[in-house]
mmCIF file of C-alpha atoms in Angstrom:
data_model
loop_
_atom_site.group_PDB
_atom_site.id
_atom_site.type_symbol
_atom_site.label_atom_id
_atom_site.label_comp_id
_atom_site.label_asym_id
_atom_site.label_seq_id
_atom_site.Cartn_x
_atom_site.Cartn_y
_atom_site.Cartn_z
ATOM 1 C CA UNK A 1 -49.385 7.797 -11.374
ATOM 2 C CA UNK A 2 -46.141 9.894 -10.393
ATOM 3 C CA UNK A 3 -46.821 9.008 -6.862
ATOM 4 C CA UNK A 4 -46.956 5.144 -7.441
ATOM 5 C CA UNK A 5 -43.839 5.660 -9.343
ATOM 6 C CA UNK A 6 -42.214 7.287 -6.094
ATOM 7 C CA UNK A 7 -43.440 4.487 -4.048
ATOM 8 C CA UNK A 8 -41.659 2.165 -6.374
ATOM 9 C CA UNK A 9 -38.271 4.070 -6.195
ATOM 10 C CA UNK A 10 -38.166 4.390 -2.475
ATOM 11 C CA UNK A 11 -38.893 0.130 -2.495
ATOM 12 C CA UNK A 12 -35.779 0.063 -4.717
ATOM 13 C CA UNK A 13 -37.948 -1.536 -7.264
ATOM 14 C CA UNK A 14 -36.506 0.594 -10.134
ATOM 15 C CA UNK A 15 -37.643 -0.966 -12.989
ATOM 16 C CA UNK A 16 -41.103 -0.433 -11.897
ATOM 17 C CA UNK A 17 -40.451 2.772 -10.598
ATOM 18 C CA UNK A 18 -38.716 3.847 -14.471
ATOM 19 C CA UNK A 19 -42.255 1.875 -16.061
ATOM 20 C CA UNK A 20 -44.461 4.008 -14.072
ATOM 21 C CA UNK A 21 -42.871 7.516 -15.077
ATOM 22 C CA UNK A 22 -42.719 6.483 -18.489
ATOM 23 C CA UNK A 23 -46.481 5.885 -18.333
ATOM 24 C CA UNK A 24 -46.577 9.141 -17.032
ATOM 25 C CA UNK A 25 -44.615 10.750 -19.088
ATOM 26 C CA UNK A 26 -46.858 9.662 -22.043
ATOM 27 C CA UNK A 27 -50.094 9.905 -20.995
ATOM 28 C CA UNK A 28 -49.824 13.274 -19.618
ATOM 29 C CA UNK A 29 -47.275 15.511 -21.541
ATOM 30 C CA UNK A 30 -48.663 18.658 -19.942
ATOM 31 C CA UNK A 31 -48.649 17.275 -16.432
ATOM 32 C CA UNK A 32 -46.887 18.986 -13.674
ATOM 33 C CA UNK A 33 -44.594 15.884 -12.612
ATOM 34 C CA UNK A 34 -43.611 15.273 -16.370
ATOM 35 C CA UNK A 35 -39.741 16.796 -16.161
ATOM 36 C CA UNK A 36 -39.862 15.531 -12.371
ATOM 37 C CA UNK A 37 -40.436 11.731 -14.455
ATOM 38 C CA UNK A 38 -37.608 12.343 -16.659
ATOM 39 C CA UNK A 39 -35.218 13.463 -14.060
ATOM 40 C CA UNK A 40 -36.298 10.382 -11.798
ATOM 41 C CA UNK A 41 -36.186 7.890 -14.775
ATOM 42 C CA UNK A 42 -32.421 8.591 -15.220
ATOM 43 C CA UNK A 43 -31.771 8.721 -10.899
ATOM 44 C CA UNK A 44 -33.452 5.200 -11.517
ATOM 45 C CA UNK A 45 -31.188 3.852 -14.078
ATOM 46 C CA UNK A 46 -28.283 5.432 -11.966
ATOM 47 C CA UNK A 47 -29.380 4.081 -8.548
ATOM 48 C CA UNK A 48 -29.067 0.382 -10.524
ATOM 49 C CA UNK A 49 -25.881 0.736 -11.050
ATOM 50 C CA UNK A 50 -25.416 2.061 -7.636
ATOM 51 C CA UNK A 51 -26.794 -1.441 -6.072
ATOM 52 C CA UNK A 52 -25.108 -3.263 -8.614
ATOM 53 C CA UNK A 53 -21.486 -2.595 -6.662
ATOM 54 C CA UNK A 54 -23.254 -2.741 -3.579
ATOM 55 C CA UNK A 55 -24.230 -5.933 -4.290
ATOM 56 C CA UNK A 56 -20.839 -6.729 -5.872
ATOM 57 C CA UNK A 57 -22.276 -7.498 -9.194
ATOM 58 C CA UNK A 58 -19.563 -6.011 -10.855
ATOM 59 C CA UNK A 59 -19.993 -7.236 -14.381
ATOM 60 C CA UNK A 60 -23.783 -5.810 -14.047
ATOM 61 C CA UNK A 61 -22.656 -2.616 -12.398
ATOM 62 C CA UNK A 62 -20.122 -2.020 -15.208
ATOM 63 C CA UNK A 63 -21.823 -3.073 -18.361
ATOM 64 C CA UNK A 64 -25.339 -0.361 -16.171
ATOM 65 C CA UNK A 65 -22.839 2.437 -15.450
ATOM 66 C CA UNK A 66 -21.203 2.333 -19.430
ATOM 67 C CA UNK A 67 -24.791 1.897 -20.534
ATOM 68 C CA UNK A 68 -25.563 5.358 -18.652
ATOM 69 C CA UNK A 69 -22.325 7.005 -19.566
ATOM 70 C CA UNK A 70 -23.759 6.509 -23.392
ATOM 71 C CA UNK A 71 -27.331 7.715 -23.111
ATOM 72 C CA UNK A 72 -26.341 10.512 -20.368
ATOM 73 C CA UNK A 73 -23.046 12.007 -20.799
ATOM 74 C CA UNK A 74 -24.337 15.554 -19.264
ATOM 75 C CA UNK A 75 -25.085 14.275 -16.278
ATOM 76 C CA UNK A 76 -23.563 15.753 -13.246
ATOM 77 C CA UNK A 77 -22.918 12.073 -11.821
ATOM 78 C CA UNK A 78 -20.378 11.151 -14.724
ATOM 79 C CA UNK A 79 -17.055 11.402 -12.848
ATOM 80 C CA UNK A 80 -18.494 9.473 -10.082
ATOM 81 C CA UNK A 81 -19.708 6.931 -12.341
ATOM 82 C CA UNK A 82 -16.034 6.853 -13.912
ATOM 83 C CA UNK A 83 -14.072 6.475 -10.869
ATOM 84 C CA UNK A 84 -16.684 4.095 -9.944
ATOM 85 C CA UNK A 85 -15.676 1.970 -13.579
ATOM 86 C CA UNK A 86 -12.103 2.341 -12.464
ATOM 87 C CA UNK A 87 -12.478 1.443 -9.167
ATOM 88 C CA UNK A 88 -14.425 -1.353 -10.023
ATOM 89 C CA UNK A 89 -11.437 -2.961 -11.847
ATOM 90 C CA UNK A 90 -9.444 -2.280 -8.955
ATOM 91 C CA UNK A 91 -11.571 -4.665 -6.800
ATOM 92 C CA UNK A 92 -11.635 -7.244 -9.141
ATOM 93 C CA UNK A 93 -7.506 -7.119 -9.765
ATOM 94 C CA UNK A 94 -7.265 -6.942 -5.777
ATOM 95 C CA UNK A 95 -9.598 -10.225 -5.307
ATOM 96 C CA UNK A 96 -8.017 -12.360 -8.064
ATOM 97 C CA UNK A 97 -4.258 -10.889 -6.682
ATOM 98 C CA UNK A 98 -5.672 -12.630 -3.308
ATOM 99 C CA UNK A 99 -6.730 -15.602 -5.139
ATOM 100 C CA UNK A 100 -3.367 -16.374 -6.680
ATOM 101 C CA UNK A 101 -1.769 -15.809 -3.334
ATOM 102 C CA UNK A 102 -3.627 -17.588 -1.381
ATOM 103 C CA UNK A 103 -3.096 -20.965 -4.490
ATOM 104 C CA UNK A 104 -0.191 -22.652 -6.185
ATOM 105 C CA UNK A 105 -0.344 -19.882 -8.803
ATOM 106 C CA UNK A 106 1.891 -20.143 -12.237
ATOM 107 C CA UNK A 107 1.926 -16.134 -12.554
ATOM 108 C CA UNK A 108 -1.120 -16.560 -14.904
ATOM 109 C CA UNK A 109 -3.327 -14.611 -11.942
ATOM 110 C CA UNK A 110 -0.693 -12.291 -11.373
ATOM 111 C CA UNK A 111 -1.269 -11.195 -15.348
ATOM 112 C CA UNK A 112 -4.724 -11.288 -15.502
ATOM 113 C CA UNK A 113 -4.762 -8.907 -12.494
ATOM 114 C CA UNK A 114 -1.866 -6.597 -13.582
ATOM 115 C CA UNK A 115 -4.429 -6.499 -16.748
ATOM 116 C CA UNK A 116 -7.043 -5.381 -14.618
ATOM 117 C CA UNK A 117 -5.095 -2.712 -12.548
ATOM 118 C CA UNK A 118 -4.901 -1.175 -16.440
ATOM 119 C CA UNK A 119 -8.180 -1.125 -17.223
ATOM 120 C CA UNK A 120 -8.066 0.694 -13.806
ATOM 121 C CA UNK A 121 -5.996 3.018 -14.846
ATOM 122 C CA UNK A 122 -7.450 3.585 -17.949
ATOM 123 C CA UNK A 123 -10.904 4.403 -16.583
ATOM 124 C CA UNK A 124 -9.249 6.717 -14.438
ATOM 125 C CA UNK A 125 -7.472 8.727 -16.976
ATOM 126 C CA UNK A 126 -10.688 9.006 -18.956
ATOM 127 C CA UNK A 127 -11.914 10.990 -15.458
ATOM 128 C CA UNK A 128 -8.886 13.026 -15.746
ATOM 129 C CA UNK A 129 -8.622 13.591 -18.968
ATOM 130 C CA UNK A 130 -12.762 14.743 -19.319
ATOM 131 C CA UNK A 131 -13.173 16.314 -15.772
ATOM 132 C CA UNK A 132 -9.698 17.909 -14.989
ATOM 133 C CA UNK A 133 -8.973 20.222 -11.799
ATOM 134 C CA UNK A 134 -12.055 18.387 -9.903
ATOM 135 C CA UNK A 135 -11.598 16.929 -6.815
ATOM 136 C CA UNK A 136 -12.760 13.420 -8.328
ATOM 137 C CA UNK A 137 -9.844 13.567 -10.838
ATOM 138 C CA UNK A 138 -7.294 14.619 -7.969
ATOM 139 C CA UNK A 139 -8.118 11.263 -6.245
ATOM 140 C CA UNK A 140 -8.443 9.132 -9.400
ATOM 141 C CA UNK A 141 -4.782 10.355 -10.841
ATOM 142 C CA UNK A 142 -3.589 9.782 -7.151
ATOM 143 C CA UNK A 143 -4.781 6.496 -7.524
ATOM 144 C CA UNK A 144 -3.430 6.291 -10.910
ATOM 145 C CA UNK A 145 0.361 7.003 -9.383
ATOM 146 C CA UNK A 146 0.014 4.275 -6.478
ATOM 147 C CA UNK A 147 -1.108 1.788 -9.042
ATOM 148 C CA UNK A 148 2.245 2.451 -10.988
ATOM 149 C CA UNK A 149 4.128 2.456 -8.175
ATOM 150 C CA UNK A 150 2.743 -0.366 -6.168
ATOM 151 C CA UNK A 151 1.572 -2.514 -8.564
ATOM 152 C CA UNK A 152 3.001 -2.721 -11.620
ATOM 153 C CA UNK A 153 6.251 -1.462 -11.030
ATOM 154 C CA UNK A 154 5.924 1.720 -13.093
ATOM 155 C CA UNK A 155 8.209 3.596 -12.100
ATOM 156 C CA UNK A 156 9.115 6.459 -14.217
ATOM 157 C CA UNK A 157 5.317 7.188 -14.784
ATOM 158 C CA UNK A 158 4.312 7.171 -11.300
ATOM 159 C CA UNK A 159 6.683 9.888 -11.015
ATOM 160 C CA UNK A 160 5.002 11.691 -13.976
ATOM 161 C CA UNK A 161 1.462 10.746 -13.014
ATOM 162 C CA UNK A 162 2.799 12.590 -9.033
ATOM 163 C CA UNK A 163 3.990 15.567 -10.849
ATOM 164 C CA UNK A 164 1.459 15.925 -12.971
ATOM 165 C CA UNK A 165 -0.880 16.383 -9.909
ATOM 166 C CA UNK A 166 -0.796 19.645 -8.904
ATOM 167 C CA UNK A 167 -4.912 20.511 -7.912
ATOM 168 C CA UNK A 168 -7.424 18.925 -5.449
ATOM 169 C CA UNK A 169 -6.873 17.616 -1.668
ATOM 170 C CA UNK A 170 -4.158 14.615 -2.648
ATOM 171 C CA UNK A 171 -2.135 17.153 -4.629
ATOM 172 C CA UNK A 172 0.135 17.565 -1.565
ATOM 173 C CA UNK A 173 -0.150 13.550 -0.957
ATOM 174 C CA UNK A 174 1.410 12.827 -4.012
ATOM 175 C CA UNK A 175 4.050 15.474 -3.889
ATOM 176 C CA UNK A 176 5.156 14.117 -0.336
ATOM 177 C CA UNK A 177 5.429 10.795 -2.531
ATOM 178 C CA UNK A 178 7.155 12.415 -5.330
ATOM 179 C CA UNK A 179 9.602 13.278 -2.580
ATOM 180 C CA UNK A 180 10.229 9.770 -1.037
ATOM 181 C CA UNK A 181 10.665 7.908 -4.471
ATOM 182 C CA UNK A 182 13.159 10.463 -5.287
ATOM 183 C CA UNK A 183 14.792 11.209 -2.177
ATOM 184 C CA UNK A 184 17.430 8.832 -0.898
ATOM 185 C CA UNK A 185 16.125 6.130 2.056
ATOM 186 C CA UNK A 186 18.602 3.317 4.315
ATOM 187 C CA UNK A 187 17.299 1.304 6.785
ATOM 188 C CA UNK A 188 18.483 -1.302 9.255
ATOM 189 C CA UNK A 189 17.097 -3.482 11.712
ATOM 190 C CA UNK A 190 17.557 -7.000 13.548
ATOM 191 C CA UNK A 191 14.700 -9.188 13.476
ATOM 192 C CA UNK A 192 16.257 -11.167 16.883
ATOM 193 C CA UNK A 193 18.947 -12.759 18.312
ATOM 194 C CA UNK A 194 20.559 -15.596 17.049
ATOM 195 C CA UNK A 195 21.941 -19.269 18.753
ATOM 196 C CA UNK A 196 25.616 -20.127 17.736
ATOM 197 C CA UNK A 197 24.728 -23.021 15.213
ATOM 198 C CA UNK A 198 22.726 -19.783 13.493
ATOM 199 C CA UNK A 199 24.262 -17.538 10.885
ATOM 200 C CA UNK A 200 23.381 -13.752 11.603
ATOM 201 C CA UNK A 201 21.539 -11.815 9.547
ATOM 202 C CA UNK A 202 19.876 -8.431 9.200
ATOM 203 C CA UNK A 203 17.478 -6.456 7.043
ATOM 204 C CA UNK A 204 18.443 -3.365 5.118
ATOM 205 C CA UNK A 205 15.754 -1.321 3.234
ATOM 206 C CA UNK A 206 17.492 1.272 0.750
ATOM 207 C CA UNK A 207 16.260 3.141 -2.251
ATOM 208 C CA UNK A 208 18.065 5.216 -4.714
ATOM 209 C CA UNK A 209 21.454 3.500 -3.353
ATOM 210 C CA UNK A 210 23.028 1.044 -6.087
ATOM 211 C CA UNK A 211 25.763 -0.215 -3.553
ATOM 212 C CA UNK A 212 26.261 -0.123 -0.094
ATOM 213 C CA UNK A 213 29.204 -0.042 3.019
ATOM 214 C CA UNK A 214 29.227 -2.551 5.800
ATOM 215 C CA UNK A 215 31.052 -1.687 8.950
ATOM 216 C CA UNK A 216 31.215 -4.217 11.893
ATOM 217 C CA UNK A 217 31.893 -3.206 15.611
ATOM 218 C CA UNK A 218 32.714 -6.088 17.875
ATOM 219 C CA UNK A 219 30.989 -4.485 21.105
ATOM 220 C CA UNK A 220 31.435 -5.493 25.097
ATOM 221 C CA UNK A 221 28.109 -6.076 25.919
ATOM 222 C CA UNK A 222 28.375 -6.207 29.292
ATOM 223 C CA UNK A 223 30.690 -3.272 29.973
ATOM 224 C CA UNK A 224 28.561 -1.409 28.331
ATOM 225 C CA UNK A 225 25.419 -2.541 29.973
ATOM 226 C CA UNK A 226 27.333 -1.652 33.237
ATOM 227 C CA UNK A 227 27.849 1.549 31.843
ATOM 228 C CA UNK A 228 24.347 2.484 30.821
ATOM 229 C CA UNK A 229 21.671 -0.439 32.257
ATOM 230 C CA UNK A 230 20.327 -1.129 28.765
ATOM 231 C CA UNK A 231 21.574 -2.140 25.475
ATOM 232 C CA UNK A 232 19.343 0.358 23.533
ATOM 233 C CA UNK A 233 21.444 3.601 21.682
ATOM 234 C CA UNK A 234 23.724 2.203 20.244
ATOM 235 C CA UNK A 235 23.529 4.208 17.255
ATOM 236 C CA UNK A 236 24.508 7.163 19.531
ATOM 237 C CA UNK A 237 27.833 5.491 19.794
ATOM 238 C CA UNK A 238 30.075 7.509 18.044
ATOM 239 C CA UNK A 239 32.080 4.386 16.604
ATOM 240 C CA UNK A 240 33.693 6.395 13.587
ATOM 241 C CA UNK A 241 36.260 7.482 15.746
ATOM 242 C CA UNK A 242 37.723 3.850 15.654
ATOM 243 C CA UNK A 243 38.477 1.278 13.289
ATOM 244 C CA UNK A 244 35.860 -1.072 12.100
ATOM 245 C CA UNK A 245 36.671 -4.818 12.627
ATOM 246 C CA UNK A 246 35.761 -5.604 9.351
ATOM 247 C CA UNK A 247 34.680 -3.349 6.195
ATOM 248 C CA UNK A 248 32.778 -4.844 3.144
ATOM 249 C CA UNK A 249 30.910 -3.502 0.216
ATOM 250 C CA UNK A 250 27.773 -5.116 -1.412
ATOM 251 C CA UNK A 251 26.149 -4.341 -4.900
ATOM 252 C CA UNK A 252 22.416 -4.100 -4.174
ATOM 253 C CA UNK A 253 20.777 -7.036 -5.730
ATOM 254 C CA UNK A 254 17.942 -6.053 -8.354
ATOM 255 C CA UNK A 255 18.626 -2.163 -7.720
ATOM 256 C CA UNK A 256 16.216 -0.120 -10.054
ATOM 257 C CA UNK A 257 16.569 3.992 -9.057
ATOM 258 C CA UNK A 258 13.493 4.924 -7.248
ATOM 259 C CA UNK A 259 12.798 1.593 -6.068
ATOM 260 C CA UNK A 260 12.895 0.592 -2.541
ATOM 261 C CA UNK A 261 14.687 -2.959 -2.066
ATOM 262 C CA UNK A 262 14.869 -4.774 1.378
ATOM 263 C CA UNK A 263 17.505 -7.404 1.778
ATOM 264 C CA UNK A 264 18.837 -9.790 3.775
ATOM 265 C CA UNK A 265 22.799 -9.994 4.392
ATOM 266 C CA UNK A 266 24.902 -12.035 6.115
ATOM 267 C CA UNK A 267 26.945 -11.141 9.280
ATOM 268 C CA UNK A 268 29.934 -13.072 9.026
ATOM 269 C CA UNK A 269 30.475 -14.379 12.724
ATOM 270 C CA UNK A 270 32.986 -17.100 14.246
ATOM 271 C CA UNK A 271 31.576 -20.615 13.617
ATOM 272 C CA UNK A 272 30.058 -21.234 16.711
ATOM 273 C CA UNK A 273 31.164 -18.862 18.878
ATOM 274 C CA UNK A 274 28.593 -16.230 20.042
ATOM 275 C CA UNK A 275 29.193 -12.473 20.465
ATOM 276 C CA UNK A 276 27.901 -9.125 19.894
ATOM 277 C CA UNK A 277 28.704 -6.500 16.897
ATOM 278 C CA UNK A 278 27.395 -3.534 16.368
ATOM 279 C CA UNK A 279 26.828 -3.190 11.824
ATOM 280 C CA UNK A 280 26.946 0.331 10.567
ATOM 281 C CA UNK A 281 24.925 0.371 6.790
ATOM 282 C CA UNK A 282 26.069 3.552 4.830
ATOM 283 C CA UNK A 283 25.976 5.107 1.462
ATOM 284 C CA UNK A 284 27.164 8.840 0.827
ATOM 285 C CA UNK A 285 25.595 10.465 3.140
ATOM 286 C CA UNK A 286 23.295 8.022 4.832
ATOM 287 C CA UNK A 287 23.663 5.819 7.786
ATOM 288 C CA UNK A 288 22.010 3.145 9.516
ATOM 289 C CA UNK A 289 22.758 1.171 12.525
ATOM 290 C CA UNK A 290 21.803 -1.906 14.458
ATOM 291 C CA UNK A 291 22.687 -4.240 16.850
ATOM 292 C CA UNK A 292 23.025 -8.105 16.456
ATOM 293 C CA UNK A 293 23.885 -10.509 18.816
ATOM 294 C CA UNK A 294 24.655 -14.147 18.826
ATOM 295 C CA UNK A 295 23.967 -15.874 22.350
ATOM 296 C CA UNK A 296 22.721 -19.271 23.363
ATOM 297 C CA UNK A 297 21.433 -17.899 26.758
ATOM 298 C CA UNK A 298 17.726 -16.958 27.387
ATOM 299 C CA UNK A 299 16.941 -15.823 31.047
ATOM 300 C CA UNK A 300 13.530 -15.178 32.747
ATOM 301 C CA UNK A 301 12.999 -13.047 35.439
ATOM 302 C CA UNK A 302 10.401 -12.899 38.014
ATOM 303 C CA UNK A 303 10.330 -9.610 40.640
ATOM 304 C CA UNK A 304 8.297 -9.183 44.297
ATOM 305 C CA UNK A 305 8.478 -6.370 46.305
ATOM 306 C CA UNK A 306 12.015 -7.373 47.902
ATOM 307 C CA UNK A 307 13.419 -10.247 45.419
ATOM 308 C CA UNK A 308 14.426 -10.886 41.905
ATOM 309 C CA UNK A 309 14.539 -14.432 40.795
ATOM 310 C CA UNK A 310 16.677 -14.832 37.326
ATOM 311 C CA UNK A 311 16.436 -18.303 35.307
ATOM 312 C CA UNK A 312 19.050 -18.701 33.315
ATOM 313 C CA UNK A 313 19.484 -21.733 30.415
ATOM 314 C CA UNK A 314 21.683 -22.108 27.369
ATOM 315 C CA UNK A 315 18.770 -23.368 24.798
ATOM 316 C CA UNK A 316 21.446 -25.695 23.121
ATOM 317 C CA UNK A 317 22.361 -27.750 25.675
ATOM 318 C CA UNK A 318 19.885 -27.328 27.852
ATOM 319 C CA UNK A 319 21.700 -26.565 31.146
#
C-alpha cells in the first residue's frame, strides 16, 4: 500500500498518491511506513502547489499554498511558500502592467497592478516579519525596497525598507542602493546630431538636484579635429578657464529628492545655421558634459589598401 502510494507521487498524481497513504495510515496504525505517510501526505499537498505556479495557475497555486500555510504552519517550507504568495502577485502585477502597455489603457490597469505590487509587498512582510534574519526574508525585504522604489514611487520607505536590511546576501545590495538614492547623480548625453531645420536637444539625468546650470561653448570643430584626429574628450577640455557663450538656469521639472528625473532641454541655436557647442550641466559640485552638433552634412567613406574614397552630401538639399 505505501509503495503504490510512492508510485503515485513520483507520476505526479498527488491526489492519488495523498488517498493511498491515508488508506495506509488507517488501516495499519502500527505499520512501519505510517509517519513516512504523514510526512508524504503533506510533501503531496505542497508539491500541488508547487505545479500550480509551474503551470501558472496562479489563483490555484495561491488559494493551495494559503490552504497549507493554515493546516501546516510548522513546516520548514513556510517562508518559501510565502515568498512564493508574494511573488506570485508580483507576476500577476508585471503581466497586467504589460497588458495596459501594450493597449489604449485609461490608468485603470496601472491601479489594479499597483494594487497587486501591495499585496506583494504585503506577503513579503509577513516573511519578514515571521522568519526574520533568514536568507528568504533578506531577499523578500530586498524585493520589498525595489517595489517602493520602482514601482510605486515610494520613496521615503524604500529608503527605510534599505536600511532596515542589515542581514542575509542582499544586505550589501540594498545598502549600495541606499547609497545611490541618497547620493547626488548628473548625467548628460546627445542622442545624435541634428539638421539645421532641427532644434537641438539633449538628455540630462539628475537626482537629488532641484535646479540646474547650463553653460554653452561654441567649439571649432575642425581646429580641433586637426589638433587631436577625433572629436571624442571633450569633457577633458578645461573650458572653465573661459567665458561661456551663454549661461542659463533651469528648475527641474517634477523634482522629488531621491528621485532620478531625465529630461529633455533645449539648446538654443541660430535658426538655421548649423554649428557645434560644447553644454556643460552642473549643480554644486557635479558636472556633466556633452557635445552637440548641428550639421546638414553626412559623409561615407570607403578605404583599400592605397585609397580613401569620401562621399559627401548635405541631406537637405541633396547636393
Amino acid at each position: 500500500v505505501f509503495k503504490i502510494g510512492e508510485l503515485r507521487f513520483q507520476q505526479k498524481k498527488y491526489d492519488d498518491a495523498i488517498t493511498q497513504w491515508r488508506e495506509y495510515i488507517g488501516r495499519y496504525p502500527n505499520g512501519a511506513h505510517w509517519s513516512l505517510c504523514q510526512s508524504g501526505i503533506i510533501d503531496a499537498r505542497f508539491q500541488i502547489g508547487v505545479d500550480a505556479v509551474a503551470a501558472k495557475d496562479l489563483a490555484a497555486a495561491k488559494a493551495h499554498f494559503d490552504k497549507f500555510l493554515q493546516d501546516h504552519p510548522l513546516d520548514g517550507r513556510s517562508r518559501q511558500i510565502l515568498f512564493t504568495l508574494g511573488q506570485i502577485r508580483y507576476a500577476e502585477a508585471r503581466e497586467l502592467e504589460d497588458k495596459s502597455n501594450n493597449a489604449n489603457d485609461d490608468g485603470t490597469g496601472a491601479k489594479k497592478a499597483a494594487a497587486l505590487y501591495r499585496d506583494a509587498i504585503a506577503e513579503w512582510e509577513r516573511l519578514v516579519s515571521k522568519y526574520p534574519n533568514t536568507e528568504e526574508s533578506s531577499l523578500a525585504l530586498y524585493r520589498i525596497a525595489v517595489l517602493q522604489e520602482e514601482k510605486l514611487g515610494e520613496l521615503k520607505q524604500a529608503l527605510a525598507s534599505y536600511q532596515r536590511l542589515n542581514w542575509g546576501s542582499h544586505a550589501a545590495r540594498a545598502q549600495q542602493r541606499f547609497s545611490t538614492m541618497t547620493a547626488h547623480q548628473l548625467s548628460a548625453r546627445t542622442e545624435r546630431s541634428f539638421r539645421t531645420n532641427e532644434e537641438p536637444v539633449i538628455e540630462v539625468t539628475s537626482r537629488n538636484a532641484p535646479k540646474l546650470t547650463y553653460k554653452q561653448y561654441f567649439l571649432n570643430l575642425e581646429a580641433y579635429f586637426r589638433k587631436t584626429h577625433g572629436i571624442g574628450g571633450i569633457e577633458t577640455l578645461d573650458v572653465d578657464l573661459i567665458e561661456p557663450d551663454k549661461t542659463w538656469e533651469l528648475e527641474v521639472p517634477g523634482y522629488e529628492k531621491f528621485k532620478p528625473i531625465t529630461q529633455r532641454v533645449k539648446i538654443p541655436m541660430e535658426d538655421g545655421q548649423p554649428g557645434v557647442c560644447i553644454i556643460k550641466v552642473s549643480e554644486e559640485d557635479f558636472e556633466a558634459t556633452t557635445l552637440v552638433i548641428r550639421s546638414d552634412i553626412d559623409i561615407i567613406t570607403k578605404t583599400s589598401r592605397r585609397e580613401l574614397l569620401v562621399y559627401a552630401q548635405n541631406r537637405l538639399t541633396n547636393t
